[in-house]
Amino acid sequence: MTTLLLSALCAAALPAAAETVVIVNPKNPATRMFSEQASQFFLGKSDLFTPVDQADGSSIRNDFYRKVADKDASQVKAVWSKLVFTGKAAAPKEYASNAEVKKAVAADPKAIGYIDKSAVDDTVKVILTLP
């Protein structure tokens, strides 16, 4: 019984162990980035890159913003609502999957996005791996 419970707990913990990576187009000159820098693009504080977001409410999105900006979903929405309302920025386009985010980043040299590390291929370049 204890072994079964332990196995179930370990299996439940596996998805949380997935690594998230920040990606750019291979033509982008950036090679490395710190979490603090990534948060600048995803919170509308810099327009050097065009952020590409995961779907609202997705676990990868919630985890990403918690790790790079120490913000939850409602705090991120509040930041973007203010920027959009004041005309200072347009909210990032959202995509429903790692594959869609990767495709959007691969198609735009100015794009920056984040996906699960297991989805990385040679169509994008990893510039940050989140713990």
JSON list of C-alpha atoms in Angstrom, two decimals, residues 4-75:
[
{"chain": "A", "resi": 4, "resn": "LEU", "atom": "CA", "xyz": [1.50, 2.27, -4.35]},
{"chain": "A", "resi": 5, "resn": "LEU", "atom": "CA", "xyz": [0.89, 5.59, -2.62]},
{"chain": "A", "resi": 6, "resn": "LEU", "atom": "CA", "xyz": [4.52, 6.63, -3.10]},
{"chain": "A", "resi": 7, "resn": "SER", "atom": "CA", "xyz": [4.34, 5.70, -6.80]},
{"chain": "A", "resi": 8, "resn": "ALA", "atom": "CA", "xyz": [1.16, 7.74, -7.23]},
{"chain": "A", "resi": 9, "resn": "LEU", "atom": "CA", "xyz": [2.73, 10.74, -5.52]},
{"chain": "A", "resi": 10, "resn": "CYS", "atom": "CA", "xyz": [5.86, 10.53, -7.67]},
{"chain": "A", "resi": 11, "resn": "ALA", "atom": "CA", "xyz": [3.80, 10.24, -10.86]},
{"chain": "A", "resi": 12, "resn": "ALA", "atom": "CA", "xyz": [1.70, 13.24, -9.86]},
{"chain": "A", "resi": 13, "resn": "ALA", "atom": "CA", "xyz": [4.86, 15.28, -9.30]},
{"chain": "A", "resi": 14, "resn": "LEU", "atom": "CA", "xyz": [6.35, 14.57, -12.74]},
{"chain": "A", "resi": 15, "resn": "PRO", "atom": "CA", "xyz": [4.55, 17.29, -14.75]},
{"chain": "A", "resi": 16, "resn": "ALA", "atom": "CA", "xyz": [5.74, 19.93, -12.29]},
{"chain": "A", "resi": 17, "resn": "ALA", "atom": "CA", "xyz": [9.33, 18.89, -12.97]},
{"chain": "A", "resi": 18, "resn": "ALA", "atom": "CA", "xyz": [9.12, 19.83, -16.66]},
{"chain": "A", "resi": 19, "resn": "GLU", "atom": "CA", "xyz": [11.55, 22.62, -17.53]},
{"chain": "A", "resi": 20, "resn": "THR", "atom": "CA", "xyz": [10.33, 25.75, -19.27]},
{"chain": "A", "resi": 21, "resn": "VAL", "atom": "CA", "xyz": [12.63, 27.52, -21.71]},
{"chain": "A", "resi": 22, "resn": "VAL", "atom": "CA", "xyz": [12.51, 30.99, -23.22]},
{"chain": "A", "resi": 23, "resn": "ILE", "atom": "CA", "xyz": [12.96, 30.86, -26.98]},
{"chain": "A", "resi": 24, "resn": "VAL", "atom": "CA", "xyz": [13.69, 33.25, -29.84]},
{"chain": "A", "resi": 25, "resn": "ASN", "atom": "CA", "xyz": [14.04, 32.94, -33.60]},
{"chain": "A", "resi": 26, "resn": "PRO", "atom": "CA", "xyz": [17.42, 31.46, -34.62]},
{"chain": "A", "resi": 27, "resn": "LYS", "atom": "CA", "xyz": [18.16, 34.73, -36.52]},
{"chain": "A", "resi": 28, "resn": "ASN", "atom": "CA", "xyz": [17.79, 36.74, -33.31]},
{"chain": "A", "resi": 29, "resn": "PRO", "atom": "CA", "xyz": [21.25, 37.88, -32.11]},
{"chain": "A", "resi": 30, "resn": "ALA", "atom": "CA", "xyz": [20.40, 37.18, -28.42]},
{"chain": "A", "resi": 31, "resn": "THR", "atom": "CA", "xyz": [22.23, 34.19, -26.99]},
{"chain": "A", "resi": 32, "resn": "ARG", "atom": "CA", "xyz": [21.43, 34.40, -23.27]},
{"chain": "A", "resi": 33, "resn": "MET", "atom": "CA", "xyz": [18.98, 36.19, -21.03]},
{"chain": "A", "resi": 34, "resn": "PHE", "atom": "CA", "xyz": [18.27, 36.47, -17.31]},
{"chain": "A", "resi": 35, "resn": "SER", "atom": "CA", "xyz": [14.78, 35.94, -15.85]},
{"chain": "A", "resi": 36, "resn": "GLU", "atom": "CA", "xyz": [14.57, 39.64, -14.97]},
{"chain": "A", "resi": 37, "resn": "GLN", "atom": "CA", "xyz": [15.23, 40.56, -18.60]},
{"chain": "A", "resi": 38, "resn": "ALA", "atom": "CA", "xyz": [12.61, 38.12, -19.90]},
{"chain": "A", "resi": 39, "resn": "SER", "atom": "CA", "xyz": [10.02, 39.57, -17.55]},
{"chain": "A", "resi": 40, "resn": "GLN", "atom": "CA", "xyz": [10.59, 43.03, -19.09]},
{"chain": "A", "resi": 41, "resn": "PHE", "atom": "CA", "xyz": [9.34, 41.79, -22.47]},
{"chain": "A", "resi": 42, "resn": "PHE", "atom": "CA", "xyz": [6.44, 39.75, -21.11]},
{"chain": "A", "resi": 43, "resn": "LEU", "atom": "CA", "xyz": [5.21, 42.59, -18.89]},
{"chain": "A", "resi": 44, "resn": "GLY", "atom": "CA", "xyz": [5.36, 45.27, -21.59]},
{"chain": "A", "resi": 45, "resn": "LYS", "atom": "CA", "xyz": [8.33, 47.18, -20.17]},
{"chain": "A", "resi": 46, "resn": "SER", "atom": "CA", "xyz": [10.38, 46.79, -23.35]},
{"chain": "A", "resi": 47, "resn": "ASP", "atom": "CA", "xyz": [9.44, 46.51, -27.01]},
{"chain": "A", "resi": 48, "resn": "LEU", "atom": "CA", "xyz": [12.80, 45.16, -28.19]},
{"chain": "A", "resi": 49, "resn": "PHE", "atom": "CA", "xyz": [11.15, 41.74, -28.62]},
{"chain": "A", "resi": 50, "resn": "THR", "atom": "CA", "xyz": [7.55, 40.80, -29.41]},
{"chain": "A", "resi": 51, "resn": "PRO", "atom": "CA", "xyz": [6.24, 38.49, -26.67]},
{"chain": "A", "resi": 52, "resn": "VAL", "atom": "CA", "xyz": [4.28, 35.38, -27.64]},
{"chain": "A", "resi": 53, "resn": "ASP", "atom": "CA", "xyz": [2.23, 33.97, -24.78]},
{"chain": "A", "resi": 54, "resn": "GLN", "atom": "CA", "xyz": [0.80, 30.58, -23.86]},
{"chain": "A", "resi": 55, "resn": "ALA", "atom": "CA", "xyz": [-2.97, 30.23, -23.31]},
{"chain": "A", "resi": 56, "resn": "ASP", "atom": "CA", "xyz": [-4.53, 32.08, -20.39]},
{"chain": "A", "resi": 57, "resn": "GLY", "atom": "CA", "xyz": [-5.00, 29.70, -17.48]},
{"chain": "A", "resi": 58, "resn": "SER", "atom": "CA", "xyz": [-2.47, 27.13, -18.72]},
{"chain": "A", "resi": 59, "resn": "SER", "atom": "CA", "xyz": [-0.13, 25.68, -16.10]},
{"chain": "A", "resi": 60, "resn": "ILE", "atom": "CA", "xyz": [2.97, 26.57, -18.14]},
{"chain": "A", "resi": 61, "resn": "ARG", "atom": "CA", "xyz": [1.86, 30.22, -18.30]},
{"chain": "A", "resi": 62, "resn": "ASN", "atom": "CA", "xyz": [1.13, 30.42, -14.58]},
{"chain": "A", "resi": 63, "resn": "ASP", "atom": "CA", "xyz": [4.46, 28.76, -13.76]},
{"chain": "A", "resi": 64, "resn": "PHE", "atom": "CA", "xyz": [6.38, 31.00, -16.19]},
{"chain": "A", "resi": 65, "resn": "TYR", "atom": "CA", "xyz": [5.10, 34.29, -14.73]},
{"chain": "A", "resi": 66, "resn": "ARG", "atom": "CA", "xyz": [5.62, 33.06, -11.18]},
{"chain": "A", "resi": 67, "resn": "LYS", "atom": "CA", "xyz": [9.27, 32.20, -11.98]},
{"chain": "A", "resi": 68, "resn": "VAL", "atom": "CA", "xyz": [10.30, 35.23, -14.07]},
{"chain": "A", "resi": 69, "resn": "ALA", "atom": "CA", "xyz": [8.21, 37.99, -12.51]},
{"chain": "A", "resi": 70, "resn": "ASP", "atom": "CA", "xyz": [6.92, 36.62, -9.20]},
{"chain": "A", "resi": 71, "resn": "LYS", "atom": "CA", "xyz": [3.38, 37.40, -10.36]},
{"chain": "A", "resi": 72, "resn": "ASP", "atom": "CA", "xyz": [0.20, 35.35, -10.58]},
{"chain": "A", "resi": 73, "resn": "ALA", "atom": "CA", "xyz": [-2.28, 35.37, -13.49]},
{"chain": "A", "resi": 74, "resn": "SER", "atom": "CA", "xyz": [-4.44, 38.17, -12.10]},
{"chain": "A", "resi": 75, "resn": "GLN", "atom": "CA", "xyz": [-1.42, 40.42, -11.52]}
]
